[in-house]
Amino acid sequence: MLEISAVATITMLAVISPGADFAMITRNSVLHGRRAGLVCAAGIAAGVCLHVLYTLLGVAVVLRSTPQALGLIKLLGAAYLVYVGWQTWGARVQSTASGPASLSAMQCLRMGFLTNALNPKTTLFVLSVFTQVVHPGTPWGVQVGYGAFMALAHWGWFAVVALLLSQEQLRQRLLARQIVLNRCIALALGALGAVLALSQLQA
């Protein structure tokens, strides 16, 4: 029970802490609507599943012991965040009277997945839970259950965020200030990418 409580507590604290995932959900929910936000949340959960999979297979231990590999992930993640931030900065302003801007479900899913999959913080979070909290003797099936809980927690939290931010009245208010909103989201994504890149260059 102590192990379960520890995994649940650490996971929830990690999920609600602001970061790249939150910025991406905000971007898609406000600019592209509820469906975009929810599908993006599913992509984030899929990214968590990837981290859990290679952690359970022992690949994460190799990444942690190979600074170059983890460094490459950091640089790829930083580049992706800066790229999306640049796109958001120059995004075409949509009329508040029109429907959500066109963005396919696959695009939303891919954005959520890449944002999380290329986030080294999630790699270290998952690895830390499975190496420092989960007992080595814990059955593999239970460990898979922990991983499923992590993914579901991410999807549940960001689905709620997407539902809140895509409420029509709030969304229209935010879209009325879309240029400022785009700039703020772009700066947040760019700043997160810059921090990731600088942390790697200074390592």
Tab-separated table of C-alpha atoms in Angstrom:
chain	number	residue	atom	x	y	z
A	1	MET	CA	0.000	0.000	0.000
A	2	LEU	CA	2.880	2.377	0.735
A	3	GLU	CA	4.313	1.729	-2.719
A	4	ILE	CA	0.952	2.341	-4.392
A	5	SER	CA	0.424	5.553	-2.415
A	6	ALA	CA	3.910	6.796	-3.269
A	7	VAL	CA	3.491	6.096	-6.999
A	8	ALA	CA	0.060	7.776	-7.040
A	9	THR	CA	1.233	10.860	-5.125
A	10	ILE	CA	4.400	11.396	-7.157
A	11	THR	CA	2.505	10.880	-10.411
A	12	MET	CA	-0.196	13.419	-9.575
A	13	LEU	CA	2.368	16.022	-8.499
A	14	ALA	CA	4.285	15.483	-11.739
A	15	VAL	CA	1.122	15.680	-13.847
A	16	ILE	CA	-0.189	18.975	-12.460
A	17	SER	CA	3.163	20.769	-12.526
A	18	PRO	CA	3.172	23.261	-15.430
A	19	GLY	CA	5.381	22.541	-18.397
A	20	ALA	CA	5.480	21.835	-22.107
A	21	ASP	CA	2.470	19.493	-21.999
A	22	PHE	CA	0.304	22.153	-20.359
A	23	ALA	CA	1.409	24.804	-22.855
A	24	MET	CA	0.588	22.501	-25.781
A	25	ILE	CA	-2.849	21.634	-24.405
A	26	THR	CA	-3.573	25.325	-23.883
A	27	ARG	CA	-2.501	26.125	-27.430
A	28	ASN	CA	-4.635	23.464	-29.100
A	29	SER	CA	-7.703	23.805	-26.864
A	30	VAL	CA	-7.999	27.554	-27.305
A	31	LEU	CA	-6.868	27.928	-30.922
A	32	HIS	CA	-8.409	24.752	-32.345
A	33	GLY	CA	-11.218	23.754	-30.007
A	34	ARG	CA	-12.260	20.981	-27.650
A	35	ARG	CA	-11.586	18.017	-29.922
A	36	ALA	CA	-8.053	19.220	-30.612
A	37	GLY	CA	-7.362	19.564	-26.892
A	38	LEU	CA	-8.747	16.136	-26.014
A	39	VAL	CA	-6.880	14.367	-28.820
A	40	CYS	CA	-3.695	16.202	-27.848
A	41	ALA	CA	-4.213	14.919	-24.284
A	42	ALA	CA	-4.439	11.380	-25.680
A	43	GLY	CA	-1.158	11.980	-27.525
A	44	ILE	CA	0.499	13.041	-24.276
A	45	ALA	CA	-0.746	9.853	-22.604
A	46	ALA	CA	0.677	7.833	-25.511
A	47	GLY	CA	4.017	9.551	-24.951
A	48	VAL	CA	3.940	8.483	-21.303
A	49	CYS	CA	3.253	4.901	-22.441
A	50	LEU	CA	6.398	5.047	-24.567
A	51	HIS	CA	8.491	6.181	-21.571
A	52	VAL	CA	7.015	3.414	-19.422
A	53	LEU	CA	7.618	0.783	-22.121
A	54	TYR	CA	11.314	1.435	-22.584
A	55	THR	CA	11.786	1.865	-18.831
A	56	LEU	CA	10.294	-1.574	-18.163
A	57	LEU	CA	12.473	-3.014	-20.924
A	58	GLY	CA	15.571	-1.531	-19.308
A	59	VAL	CA	16.349	0.944	-22.090
A	60	ALA	CA	15.962	3.938	-19.743
A	61	VAL	CA	18.862	2.693	-17.632
A	62	VAL	CA	21.024	2.775	-20.758
A	63	LEU	CA	19.844	6.312	-21.528
A	64	ARG	CA	20.657	7.459	-18.022
A	65	SER	CA	24.134	5.956	-18.164
A	66	THR	CA	24.745	7.407	-21.621
A	67	PRO	CA	24.722	11.216	-21.347
A	68	GLN	CA	25.047	11.597	-25.113
A	69	ALA	CA	21.783	9.738	-25.763
A	70	LEU	CA	19.868	11.702	-23.137
A	71	GLY	CA	21.457	14.879	-24.431
A	72	LEU	CA	20.211	14.125	-27.949
A	73	ILE	CA	16.668	13.690	-26.596
A	74	LYS	CA	16.965	17.054	-24.828
A	75	LEU	CA	18.099	18.806	-27.999
A	76	LEU	CA	15.366	17.189	-30.115
A	77	GLY	CA	12.750	18.141	-27.525
A	78	ALA	CA	14.080	21.702	-27.349
A	79	ALA	CA	14.053	22.044	-31.125
A	80	TYR	CA	10.471	20.761	-31.362
A	81	LEU	CA	9.190	23.182	-28.703
A	82	VAL	CA	10.931	26.129	-30.365
A	83	TYR	CA	9.509	25.039	-33.745
A	84	VAL	CA	5.923	24.880	-32.446
A	85	GLY	CA	6.453	28.170	-30.610
A	86	TRP	CA	7.604	29.804	-33.852
A	87	GLN	CA	4.547	28.436	-35.663
A	88	THR	CA	2.266	29.771	-32.924
A	89	TRP	CA	3.901	33.204	-33.014
A	90	GLY	CA	3.149	33.558	-36.707
A	91	ALA	CA	-0.213	31.772	-36.666
A	92	ARG	CA	-3.010	33.355	-38.667
A	93	VAL	CA	-5.545	35.109	-36.460
A	94	GLN	CA	-8.916	33.376	-36.749
A	95	SER	CA	-12.239	35.105	-36.423
A	96	THR	CA	-14.043	34.478	-33.139
A	97	ALA	CA	-17.206	33.996	-35.181
A	98	SER	CA	-15.776	31.063	-37.106
A	99	GLY	CA	-15.363	27.490	-36.010
A	100	PRO	CA	-12.092	25.969	-34.857
A	101	ALA	CA	-9.175	26.336	-37.229
A	102	SER	CA	-8.533	23.217	-39.274
A	103	LEU	CA	-6.257	20.741	-37.509
A	104	SER	CA	-6.640	17.030	-38.097
A	105	ALA	CA	-6.928	14.504	-35.286
A	106	MET	CA	-3.631	12.944	-36.385
A	107	GLN	CA	-1.880	16.315	-36.185
A	108	CYS	CA	-3.227	16.888	-32.663
A	109	LEU	CA	-2.249	13.384	-31.584
A	110	ARG	CA	1.228	13.786	-33.036
A	111	MET	CA	1.773	17.139	-31.330
A	112	GLY	CA	0.813	15.753	-27.935
A	113	PHE	CA	2.882	12.606	-28.424
A	114	LEU	CA	6.038	14.378	-29.577
A	115	THR	CA	5.805	17.019	-26.858
A	116	ASN	CA	5.793	14.330	-24.172
A	117	ALA	CA	7.960	11.692	-25.855
A	118	LEU	CA	10.777	14.204	-26.428
A	119	ASN	CA	10.558	15.585	-22.895
A	120	PRO	CA	13.569	14.321	-20.894
A	121	LYS	CA	11.836	15.375	-17.665
A	122	THR	CA	9.214	12.688	-18.267
A	123	THR	CA	11.980	10.176	-18.999
A	124	LEU	CA	13.655	10.941	-15.662
A	125	PHE	CA	10.323	11.011	-13.819
A	126	VAL	CA	9.288	7.559	-15.026
A	127	LEU	CA	12.775	6.142	-14.496
A	128	SER	CA	12.960	7.560	-10.963
A	129	VAL	CA	9.594	6.073	-10.002
A	130	PHE	CA	10.500	2.603	-11.263
A	131	THR	CA	14.022	2.582	-9.805
A	132	GLN	CA	13.559	4.422	-6.504
A	133	VAL	CA	9.922	3.900	-5.505
A	134	VAL	CA	8.884	0.585	-7.031
A	135	HIS	CA	10.441	-2.407	-5.259
A	136	PRO	CA	12.587	-4.685	-7.457
A	137	GLY	CA	10.426	-7.614	-6.386
A	138	THR	CA	7.165	-6.011	-7.458
A	139	PRO	CA	5.453	-8.293	-10.013
A	140	TRP	CA	5.844	-7.191	-13.620
A	141	GLY	CA	2.064	-7.059	-14.045
A	142	VAL	CA	1.788	-4.602	-11.155
A	143	GLN	CA	4.520	-2.456	-12.691
A	144	VAL	CA	2.573	-2.394	-15.957
A	145	GLY	CA	-0.424	-1.292	-13.898
A	146	TYR	CA	1.618	1.581	-12.463
A	147	GLY	CA	2.558	2.611	-15.992
A	148	ALA	CA	-1.071	2.492	-17.095
A	149	PHE	CA	-2.005	4.653	-14.116
A	150	MET	CA	0.646	7.224	-15.076
A	151	ALA	CA	-0.690	7.399	-18.632
A	152	LEU	CA	-4.326	7.622	-17.498
A	153	ALA	CA	-3.472	10.299	-14.940
A	154	HIS	CA	-1.862	12.415	-17.656
A	155	TRP	CA	-4.810	11.912	-19.991
A	156	GLY	CA	-7.382	12.638	-17.271
A	157	TRP	CA	-5.708	15.821	-16.050
A	158	PHE	CA	-5.076	17.284	-19.480
A	159	ALA	CA	-8.537	16.260	-20.700
A	160	VAL	CA	-9.998	18.311	-17.835
A	161	VAL	CA	-7.742	21.242	-18.749
A	162	ALA	CA	-8.837	20.940	-22.382
A	163	LEU	CA	-12.519	20.865	-21.410
A	164	LEU	CA	-12.133	23.954	-19.232
A	165	LEU	CA	-10.142	26.004	-21.736
A	166	SER	CA	-12.387	25.060	-24.660
A	167	GLN	CA	-15.597	26.249	-23.012
A	168	GLU	CA	-17.086	28.456	-25.678
A	169	GLN	CA	-17.509	31.611	-23.605
A	170	LEU	CA	-13.974	31.483	-22.222
A	171	ARG	CA	-12.536	30.449	-25.566
A	172	GLN	CA	-14.177	33.354	-27.368
A	173	ARG	CA	-12.801	35.779	-24.792
A	174	LEU	CA	-9.329	34.392	-25.256
A	175	LEU	CA	-9.633	34.392	-29.044
A	176	ALA	CA	-10.643	38.048	-28.904
A	177	ARG	CA	-7.127	38.641	-27.593
A	178	GLN	CA	-5.626	36.059	-29.878
A	179	ILE	CA	-2.506	37.963	-30.888
A	180	VAL	CA	-1.492	38.416	-27.249
A	181	LEU	CA	-2.442	34.807	-26.498
A	182	ASN	CA	-0.385	33.489	-29.429
A	183	ARG	CA	2.610	35.526	-28.326
A	184	CYS	CA	2.353	34.299	-24.728
A	185	ILE	CA	2.054	30.640	-25.733
A	186	ALA	CA	4.861	31.012	-28.275
A	187	LEU	CA	7.141	32.632	-25.701
A	188	ALA	CA	6.324	29.920	-23.144
A	189	LEU	CA	7.117	27.119	-25.601
A	190	GLY	CA	10.241	28.898	-26.829
A	191	ALA	CA	11.432	29.524	-23.277
A	192	LEU	CA	10.924	25.884	-22.328
A	193	GLY	CA	12.865	24.832	-25.406
A	194	ALA	CA	15.669	27.293	-24.627
A	195	VAL	CA	15.946	26.027	-21.042
A	196	LEU	CA	16.209	22.435	-22.288
A	197	ALA	CA	18.879	23.380	-24.824
A	198	LEU	CA	20.906	25.462	-22.368
A	199	SER	CA	20.797	22.740	-19.715
A	200	GLN	CA	22.279	20.347	-22.253
A	201	LEU	CA	24.934	22.766	-23.534
A	202	GLN	CA	26.031	23.535	-19.969
A	203	ALA	CA	26.150	19.867	-18.973
